[in-house]
Amino acid sequence: MKLTPEEQDMLIGKHGKAAQKSMEILTTLGGIFDAKCMVDVYSVQIAGVSYANLGEAGLEFLSEMAEDGKVKVLTTLNPAGMDRENWQTLGINDEFAKNQIRVIDAFAKMGIITTCSCTPYFIGNVPHFGQHIAWAESSAVCYANSVIGARTNREGGPSALASALTGKTPKYGYHLDENRHGQVSIRVNAQVKGTDGFGVLGKAIGDKLIKLGKNIPFITGIPSATVEELKSFCASIATYGGTALFHMEGITPEFDRYPKPGGNVSEINQEDLEKARFELVDDGLEIDFVSIGCPHASISEIEKIASLLKGKKVKKEFWITTARPIKRIADEAGYSKIIEDTGAKFAADTCCVVAPIKGHFKGMMVDSAKACYYGRAKNKFKVKIGTIEECVEEATK
Amino acid sequence: MKLKGRKIYKGIAEGEAIVTKDAISFYGGVDPDTGKVVEVGHELEGQSIAGKILIFPTGKGSTVGSYTLYRMKKNNMAPAAIVNEKIDTIIAVGCIISEIPCVDKIDVNEIKTGQKMVVNGSEGTVEVK
């Protein structure tokens, strides 16, 4: 791999220990994937923030990097294990809270903006079309590559941090035109709507891609989609299909940039969607927890929840998970008061996937196919997917 | 017998080989406090990899596995070196941040559990004594 004099200096330690370790990570990854050179990145999104996943060792690593490490580019953070202001009311214990704050402090010391959100593209970390970035968080990676047309591989926590501290990433994979072509055509022969509907579609296509052994679908048959629907679709297809990039005819910016995939067209019919939805509802379900905001809720989703909830009382634990800056907008617009007056709770900075809430609830209702997967796998909840309207109805009945 | 592979992370380690044909997930699959493989049904289930030359085809599972390797190193429970057939990013990053010598592109069938060996991560070689 060819390095510039500046990159070479980082590798031999002239820019400090953290930059050196970072460049070791990046050059090794570049070597494994046959990258010819590094590329400058506009921004970084870091995952691996919950103390529940990092543990004391992960924290120790971050603290070591924070001794002399400073970010070179705009860098934001994935959700943490708790709301930094409101953790007590969400049932998080003191010791976890103390450790979670130590993690966030280590990131802050490096100059990382501690937004704690999986939707950096809603809160100021917004690359433009074609820009190179180094993002972790599979749903945001898929959104940035597909919906924005920026370029990133699926980074892990340490490799994203390495890019933050150097401003570089090895140029391979999705950074190169030739690896961004659609690999299989998928035609959707059914009406799809709502965040839940697009989540179900993401699972149906994701499951199909795994069977076909393909990564990048070229999707037709979707006439329109909202930002929130695409956000839900990205989270779901990344969870079930491992997808980091898709093209959607008439919707995503690169859909007609590359040659169309040859070979057979796979079909997604109404019955495929019904089957996928059926698989996102568990038997013997007893719902005691409702959560909306996976990925983090947008301001229009919060407005919608406020109008659905207005004047009612919730009878079950009900979380709205979002980025803190979006929560601030909701505060100013008056949505937060309407929502909190019903007994529903905001959980900013965190979500139902990364908070340490295993054992707190039995059954969870969500509008997100991704939340179903992790609710089952990590928290051992029984789950049900439904529309936002159905979620609100369940919470208030 | 000396095998030539590819350098992943520098350093020289000497020790006893422990070999498996199964991929390893460090996050959830290995206990970082005891150094034992805990994945149910894994060929090495219940065996300690601490201080050994760990030889397996490739990594799998969550990217948090890189931090698990780091935690094992801090607990003095890490393998002395890692040899893979085909490295993946989780193991590569784990070895770099934990400073564990690592070599890949080695045919793992050439090595048997219990053999004494030297791994030279800086040269990308594995020598069976």
XYZ file of C-alpha atoms in Angstrom:
526
model
C 0.000 0.000 0.000
C 1.300 3.429 -0.964
C 1.319 5.920 1.916
C 1.758 9.688 1.738
C 4.614 11.218 3.806
C 2.004 12.373 6.366
C 0.536 8.850 6.672
C 4.052 7.405 6.934
C 4.830 9.838 9.779
C 1.714 8.728 11.632
C 2.741 5.080 11.232
C 6.185 5.642 12.752
C 4.773 7.586 15.681
C 5.539 11.206 14.800
C 1.904 12.179 15.467
C 1.724 10.389 18.827
C 0.825 6.945 20.143
C -2.897 6.939 19.347
C -2.379 8.071 15.744
C 0.326 5.409 15.369
C -1.906 2.604 16.673
C -4.705 3.902 14.433
C -2.489 3.891 11.357
C -1.362 0.328 12.224
C -5.025 -0.742 12.224
C -5.772 1.022 8.930
C -2.676 -0.143 7.027
C -3.236 -3.720 8.194
C -6.859 -3.661 7.040
C -5.753 -2.056 3.774
C -3.221 -4.859 3.308
C -5.812 -7.569 3.949
C -8.236 -6.096 1.413
C -5.591 -5.106 -1.180
C -6.178 -1.349 -0.898
C -3.723 0.609 -3.037
C -3.832 3.750 -0.881
C -5.684 5.636 1.836
C -8.488 8.096 1.184
C -9.392 11.191 3.250
C -12.737 10.879 5.014
C -15.216 13.692 5.615
C -16.677 12.231 8.775
C -16.790 9.256 11.135
C -19.573 7.550 13.076
C -18.345 5.365 15.959
C -20.108 2.281 17.340
C -19.251 0.317 20.480
C -20.419 2.854 23.042
C -22.572 0.862 25.466
C -20.582 -0.126 28.565
C -22.503 -3.429 28.444
C -20.613 -4.335 25.256
C -17.261 -2.660 25.928
C -16.660 -3.790 29.504
C -13.688 -2.606 31.546
C -11.176 -3.703 28.901
C -12.842 -1.771 26.108
C -12.937 1.264 28.367
C -9.251 0.800 29.157
C -8.450 0.716 25.424
C -10.425 3.921 24.849
C -8.721 5.611 27.794
C -5.297 4.693 26.403
C -6.225 6.097 22.998
C -7.559 9.245 24.703
C -4.158 9.928 26.340
C -2.888 11.677 23.207
C -5.528 10.951 20.550
C -7.509 13.807 18.972
C -10.000 13.554 16.119
C -8.983 14.970 12.735
C -12.521 15.027 11.262
C -16.143 15.448 12.353
C -16.917 12.396 14.505
C -20.198 11.407 16.144
C -21.156 8.565 18.450
C -23.629 5.669 18.432
C -26.257 5.236 21.187
C -25.034 4.509 24.714
C -26.576 2.147 27.251
C -28.668 4.867 28.866
C -30.197 8.343 28.666
C -27.596 10.663 30.182
C -30.193 12.888 31.862
C -33.069 10.558 32.484
C -31.471 7.181 33.299
C -33.001 6.685 36.740
C -36.580 6.691 35.473
C -35.632 4.108 32.827
C -34.497 1.603 35.480
C -30.723 1.781 34.918
C -28.598 1.097 38.028
C -26.067 3.547 39.493
C -22.979 1.479 38.827
C -23.789 1.002 35.147
C -24.512 4.719 34.854
C -21.145 5.613 36.408
C -19.269 3.348 34.004
C -21.262 4.519 30.987
C -20.320 8.105 31.791
C -16.621 7.099 31.968
C -16.934 5.696 28.428
C -18.598 8.837 27.063
C -15.987 11.018 28.804
C -13.142 9.076 27.129
C -14.731 9.695 23.716
C -15.297 13.378 24.544
C -11.633 13.766 25.549
C -10.653 12.801 21.993
C -12.862 15.556 20.573
C -15.684 13.238 19.509
C -19.124 14.853 19.591
C -21.016 12.698 22.050
C -24.356 12.785 20.264
C -25.089 9.118 21.099
C -27.390 8.453 18.156
C -27.705 5.884 15.368
C -29.101 8.607 13.045
C -26.104 10.961 12.639
C -27.652 12.096 9.332
C -30.480 13.813 11.301
C -28.193 15.782 13.577
C -25.392 17.402 11.659
C -23.185 14.565 10.456
C -24.397 14.682 6.860
C -22.017 13.828 4.023
C -22.955 14.767 0.473
C -23.225 12.501 -2.556
C -19.976 10.710 -3.373
C -18.078 11.756 -0.234
C -15.862 9.202 1.495
C -16.680 8.529 5.133
C -15.844 5.827 7.711
C -18.982 4.855 9.570
C -19.863 2.057 11.945
C -23.524 1.301 12.844
C -24.955 -0.962 10.178
C -28.218 0.965 9.668
C -26.442 4.309 9.222
C -23.850 2.720 6.908
C -26.660 1.416 4.692
C -28.445 4.803 4.765
C -25.274 6.768 3.927
C -24.263 4.467 1.053
C -27.725 3.950 -0.418
C -29.932 6.957 0.349
C -27.235 9.674 0.383
C -24.788 8.054 -2.034
C -21.788 8.662 0.227
C -19.143 5.902 0.430
C -18.266 3.776 3.429
C -17.441 0.214 4.352
C -19.083 -1.384 7.389
C -16.585 -0.323 10.033
C -16.262 -1.792 13.524
C -15.683 0.285 16.678
C -11.843 0.305 16.656
C -11.454 0.827 12.887
C -13.905 3.757 12.916
C -12.002 5.279 15.851
C -8.750 4.806 13.915
C -10.239 6.781 11.009
C -11.394 9.517 13.378
C -7.885 9.935 14.816
C -6.174 10.007 11.410
C -8.842 11.327 9.017
C -8.122 8.359 6.712
C -9.529 5.020 5.653
C -8.052 2.395 3.321
C -9.578 2.712 -0.157
C -11.245 -0.626 -0.886
C -14.738 -2.130 -0.972
C -17.598 0.379 -1.199
C -15.178 3.281 -1.718
C -14.604 2.038 -5.284
C -17.110 2.338 -8.172
C -16.600 -1.249 -9.294
C -17.831 -2.621 -5.949
C -21.050 -0.577 -5.902
C -22.885 -2.254 -8.798
C -26.211 -3.964 -8.098
C -25.721 -7.743 -8.001
C -29.285 -9.032 -8.210
C -32.592 -7.530 -9.377
C -35.499 -7.719 -6.961
C -39.006 -6.715 -8.058
C -41.538 -5.867 -5.354
C -45.079 -6.762 -6.487
C -46.921 -5.449 -3.466
C -47.876 -2.194 -1.785
C -45.485 -1.271 0.994
C -46.075 1.530 3.467
C -45.177 2.710 6.947
C -41.996 2.217 8.951
C -43.205 -1.259 9.941
C -44.052 -2.132 6.317
C -40.613 -1.108 5.078
C -39.023 -3.013 7.984
C -40.929 -6.132 6.936
C -39.784 -5.578 3.325
C -36.167 -5.244 4.544
C -36.439 -8.613 6.267
C -38.045 -10.285 3.238
C -35.324 -8.979 0.892
C -32.532 -9.517 3.443
C -33.524 -13.170 3.960
C -33.625 -13.633 0.174
C -30.156 -12.091 -0.287
C -28.677 -14.482 2.281
C -30.190 -17.439 0.380
C -28.872 -16.085 -2.933
C -25.444 -15.264 -1.467
C -25.672 -11.674 -2.794
C -24.970 -8.344 -1.069
C -26.232 -5.471 -3.247
C -29.845 -5.622 -4.487
C -31.281 -3.517 -7.307
C -34.880 -3.022 -6.191
C -37.805 -2.044 -8.422
C -41.520 -1.619 -7.795
C -41.394 0.940 -4.970
C -43.028 4.145 -6.293
C -42.183 6.332 -3.285
C -40.770 6.190 0.227
C -40.387 8.681 3.082
C -37.094 9.318 4.873
C -38.494 7.469 7.903
C -39.522 4.484 5.775
C -36.059 4.341 4.205
C -34.438 4.604 7.644
C -36.460 1.603 8.823
C -35.734 -0.331 5.610
C -31.964 0.300 5.941
C -31.907 -0.946 9.538
C -33.837 -4.075 8.612
C -32.001 -5.090 5.425
C -28.662 -4.514 7.214
C -29.787 -6.696 10.126
C -31.269 -9.583 8.142
C -29.219 -9.429 4.933
C -25.924 -7.881 6.095
C -26.540 -5.291 3.361
C -24.446 -2.105 3.299
C -25.722 -0.773 -0.031
C -28.865 -1.121 -2.144
C -30.197 0.662 -5.190
C -33.905 1.476 -5.487
C -35.220 2.544 -8.881
C -36.426 6.146 -8.905
C -35.479 6.698 -5.262
C -31.779 6.245 -4.468
C -29.264 8.529 -6.238
C -27.059 5.875 -7.854
C -29.807 3.621 -9.237
C -28.983 4.380 -12.882
C -25.271 5.022 -12.483
C -24.069 1.421 -12.975
C -25.003 -1.408 -15.361
C -28.171 -3.250 -14.250
C -27.572 -6.711 -12.802
C -28.038 -9.565 -15.291
C -29.568 -12.930 -14.500
C -32.975 -13.758 -13.067
C -35.203 -11.211 -11.398
C -36.271 -12.290 -7.915
C -39.820 -11.415 -6.945
C -41.205 -10.260 -3.611
C -44.962 -10.848 -3.557
C -47.668 -10.042 -1.026
C -47.363 -13.528 0.472
C -43.585 -13.067 1.035
C -44.348 -9.913 3.028
C -47.076 -11.674 5.009
C -44.671 -14.505 5.832
C -41.949 -12.044 6.939
C -44.468 -10.166 9.101
C -45.733 -13.428 10.612
C -42.118 -14.235 11.579
C -41.885 -10.919 13.454
C -44.706 -11.797 15.862
C -44.015 -14.356 18.613
C -46.439 -16.915 20.027
C -47.557 -16.591 23.626
C -46.881 -12.876 23.600
C -47.738 -10.746 26.629
C -46.837 -7.125 25.833
C -45.612 -4.997 28.763
C -43.252 -2.685 26.836
C -43.708 -0.536 23.717
C -40.810 1.237 22.029
C -40.657 3.502 18.966
C -37.461 4.899 17.518
C -35.265 2.140 16.052
C -33.392 3.749 14.363
C -33.826 6.925 16.420
C -37.120 8.759 15.810
C -37.207 11.804 13.527
C -38.982 15.005 14.526
C -41.921 14.130 12.258
C -42.282 10.726 13.916
C -42.340 12.430 17.316
C -44.958 14.912 16.060
C -47.067 11.967 14.888
C -46.746 10.154 18.230
C -47.724 13.355 20.066
C -50.858 13.767 17.953
C -51.830 10.103 18.440
C -51.216 10.208 22.206
C -52.693 13.639 22.974
C -55.007 13.593 25.996
C -54.574 9.827 26.630
C -52.784 7.941 29.407
C -50.363 5.104 28.717
C -50.945 1.861 30.646
C -47.659 0.172 29.743
C -44.006 1.228 29.744
C -43.654 3.250 26.523
C -40.310 4.589 25.274
C -39.657 7.004 22.448
C -35.962 6.689 21.608
C -34.291 9.548 19.774
C -31.206 11.726 19.487
C -30.963 14.403 22.171
C -30.884 17.306 19.651
C -34.171 16.001 18.155
C -35.599 15.745 21.688
C -34.662 19.432 22.198
C -36.608 20.378 19.062
C -39.561 18.346 20.361
C -39.290 20.224 23.686
C -39.458 23.590 21.916
C -42.320 22.522 19.673
C -44.325 21.362 22.695
C -44.459 17.697 21.575
C -42.420 16.489 24.557
C -44.882 17.867 27.094
C -47.864 16.296 25.293
C -46.063 12.949 25.221
C -44.715 13.043 28.780
C -48.111 14.104 30.181
C -49.483 10.746 29.012
C -46.866 8.836 31.045
C -44.801 7.874 28.001
C -41.033 8.417 28.378
C -38.319 9.790 26.179
C -35.124 7.741 26.130
C -32.589 9.971 24.382
C -28.970 8.837 23.772
C -30.005 5.171 23.977
C -32.472 2.601 22.630
C -34.273 -0.636 23.374
C -31.388 -2.583 21.764
C -28.348 -1.272 23.685
C -29.852 -0.401 27.094
C -29.217 -3.106 29.742
C -32.919 -3.987 30.141
C -32.792 -7.793 29.856
C -35.243 -9.187 32.409
C -37.082 -5.871 32.823
C -39.888 -6.821 30.411
C -41.517 -9.911 28.906
C -42.992 -8.764 25.609
C -42.068 -5.782 23.423
C -44.106 -4.129 20.679
C -42.235 -2.015 18.116
C -42.591 -0.628 14.581
C -39.044 -1.792 13.716
C -37.943 -5.153 12.273
C -34.404 -4.529 13.543
C -35.653 -4.020 17.110
C -37.489 -7.372 16.833
C -34.230 -9.152 15.994
C -32.184 -7.665 18.839
C -35.067 -7.694 21.313
C -35.170 -11.445 20.874
C -31.432 -12.132 20.594
C -30.030 -9.800 23.254
C -32.859 -9.156 25.680
C -34.812 -12.439 25.338
C -38.093 -10.547 24.867
C -41.029 -11.890 22.930
C -41.780 -9.376 20.185
C -44.464 -8.025 17.875
C -44.176 -5.606 14.974
C -46.983 -3.166 14.158
C -47.684 0.301 12.765
C -46.973 3.380 14.899
C -50.764 3.690 15.365
C -50.990 0.080 16.614
C -48.026 0.641 18.962
C -49.712 3.688 20.495
C -52.996 1.821 20.805
C -51.270 -1.108 22.546
C -49.540 1.261 24.976
C -52.785 3.018 25.912
C -55.161 0.070 26.182
C 9.107 -27.452 9.205
C 8.794 -23.744 8.395
C 5.631 -22.356 6.770
C 5.498 -18.981 5.057
C 2.320 -16.936 5.399
C 1.444 -13.262 5.573
C 2.348 -10.830 8.351
C -0.682 -9.431 10.153
C 0.806 -8.200 13.435
C 4.469 -8.064 14.445
C 6.220 -9.882 17.286
C 7.635 -13.326 18.019
C 5.968 -15.938 20.241
C 6.914 -19.483 21.177
C 4.509 -22.041 22.589
C 2.315 -25.075 22.204
C -0.206 -25.265 19.375
C -3.947 -25.658 19.905
C -5.692 -26.302 16.597
C -9.351 -26.236 15.548
C -11.189 -26.536 12.231
C -14.016 -24.323 13.588
C -14.155 -20.536 13.219
C -13.993 -18.600 16.515
C -16.224 -15.776 17.774
C -14.396 -14.068 20.621
C -17.468 -12.031 21.626
C -19.681 -14.525 23.425
C -17.657 -17.546 22.265
C -14.657 -17.189 24.602
C -14.634 -16.298 28.295
C -12.094 -13.451 28.630
C -11.636 -14.059 32.362
C -10.733 -17.775 32.162
C -9.377 -17.996 28.600
C -11.723 -20.924 27.894
C -13.812 -21.453 24.769
C -17.457 -21.453 25.881
C -19.354 -21.658 22.564
C -21.661 -24.675 22.825
C -20.694 -27.390 20.340
C -17.357 -25.765 19.399
C -14.501 -28.207 18.815
C -12.530 -26.472 21.602
C -15.477 -26.048 24.026
C -14.176 -26.094 27.611
C -10.489 -25.863 26.607
C -8.213 -22.979 27.550
C -6.453 -21.020 24.809
C -4.484 -18.848 27.258
C -0.762 -18.712 26.458
C -1.150 -21.119 23.506
C -0.426 -20.648 19.813
C -4.051 -20.579 18.657
C -4.614 -21.953 15.174
C -8.033 -21.715 13.473
C -9.387 -21.008 9.991
C -10.980 -17.577 10.516
C -12.975 -15.346 12.866
C -16.743 -14.870 12.993
C -19.383 -12.939 14.947
C -19.642 -9.430 16.376
C -16.986 -6.753 15.886
C -16.976 -6.377 19.697
C -14.762 -9.512 19.572
C -11.730 -7.261 18.983
C -12.268 -5.763 22.452
C -12.676 -9.263 23.950
C -9.155 -10.146 22.749
C -7.872 -6.927 24.306
C -9.587 -7.838 27.575
C -7.967 -11.319 27.513
C -4.556 -9.720 27.025
C -5.112 -7.453 30.047
C -6.204 -10.506 32.082
C -3.106 -12.489 30.976
C -5.483 -14.968 29.346
C -4.778 -14.172 25.682
C -3.237 -16.646 23.241
C 0.525 -16.115 22.785
C -0.009 -15.847 19.014
C -2.752 -16.393 16.441
C -2.428 -18.242 13.141
C -5.315 -18.177 10.639
C -6.008 -19.546 7.200
C -7.868 -16.375 6.206
C -7.828 -13.405 8.546
C -10.993 -11.362 9.108
C -11.182 -7.782 10.371
C -12.305 -8.684 13.899
C -9.265 -10.883 14.598
C -6.853 -8.552 12.760
C -7.996 -5.478 14.706
C -8.071 -7.502 17.966
C -4.438 -8.586 17.475
C -3.273 -5.062 16.633
C -4.877 -3.378 19.637
C -3.799 -6.237 21.963
C -0.307 -6.584 20.423
C -0.616 -10.326 19.767
C 1.680 -11.660 16.999
C -0.479 -12.859 14.106
C 0.085 -14.578 10.752
C -2.425 -15.728 8.120
C -2.427 -17.630 4.801
C -1.225 -20.770 6.596
C -2.734 -24.205 5.885
C -3.975 -25.092 9.375
C -4.025 -28.829 8.476
C -0.227 -28.791 8.576
C -0.208 -28.229 12.339
C -1.321 -30.562 15.150
C -2.441 -29.694 18.670
C 0.419 -30.076 21.159
C 3.251 -29.347 18.719
C 5.846 -26.843 19.912
C 6.186 -23.931 17.569
C 7.437 -20.393 16.955
C 5.342 -17.717 15.272
C 7.201 -14.772 13.782
C 4.585 -12.109 13.075
C 7.159 -9.680 11.735
C 8.255 -12.082 8.976
C 4.936 -13.880 8.550
C 6.383 -17.312 9.305
C 5.355 -20.283 11.437
C 7.957 -22.864 12.469
C 7.070 -26.272 13.917
C 9.905 -27.544 16.088
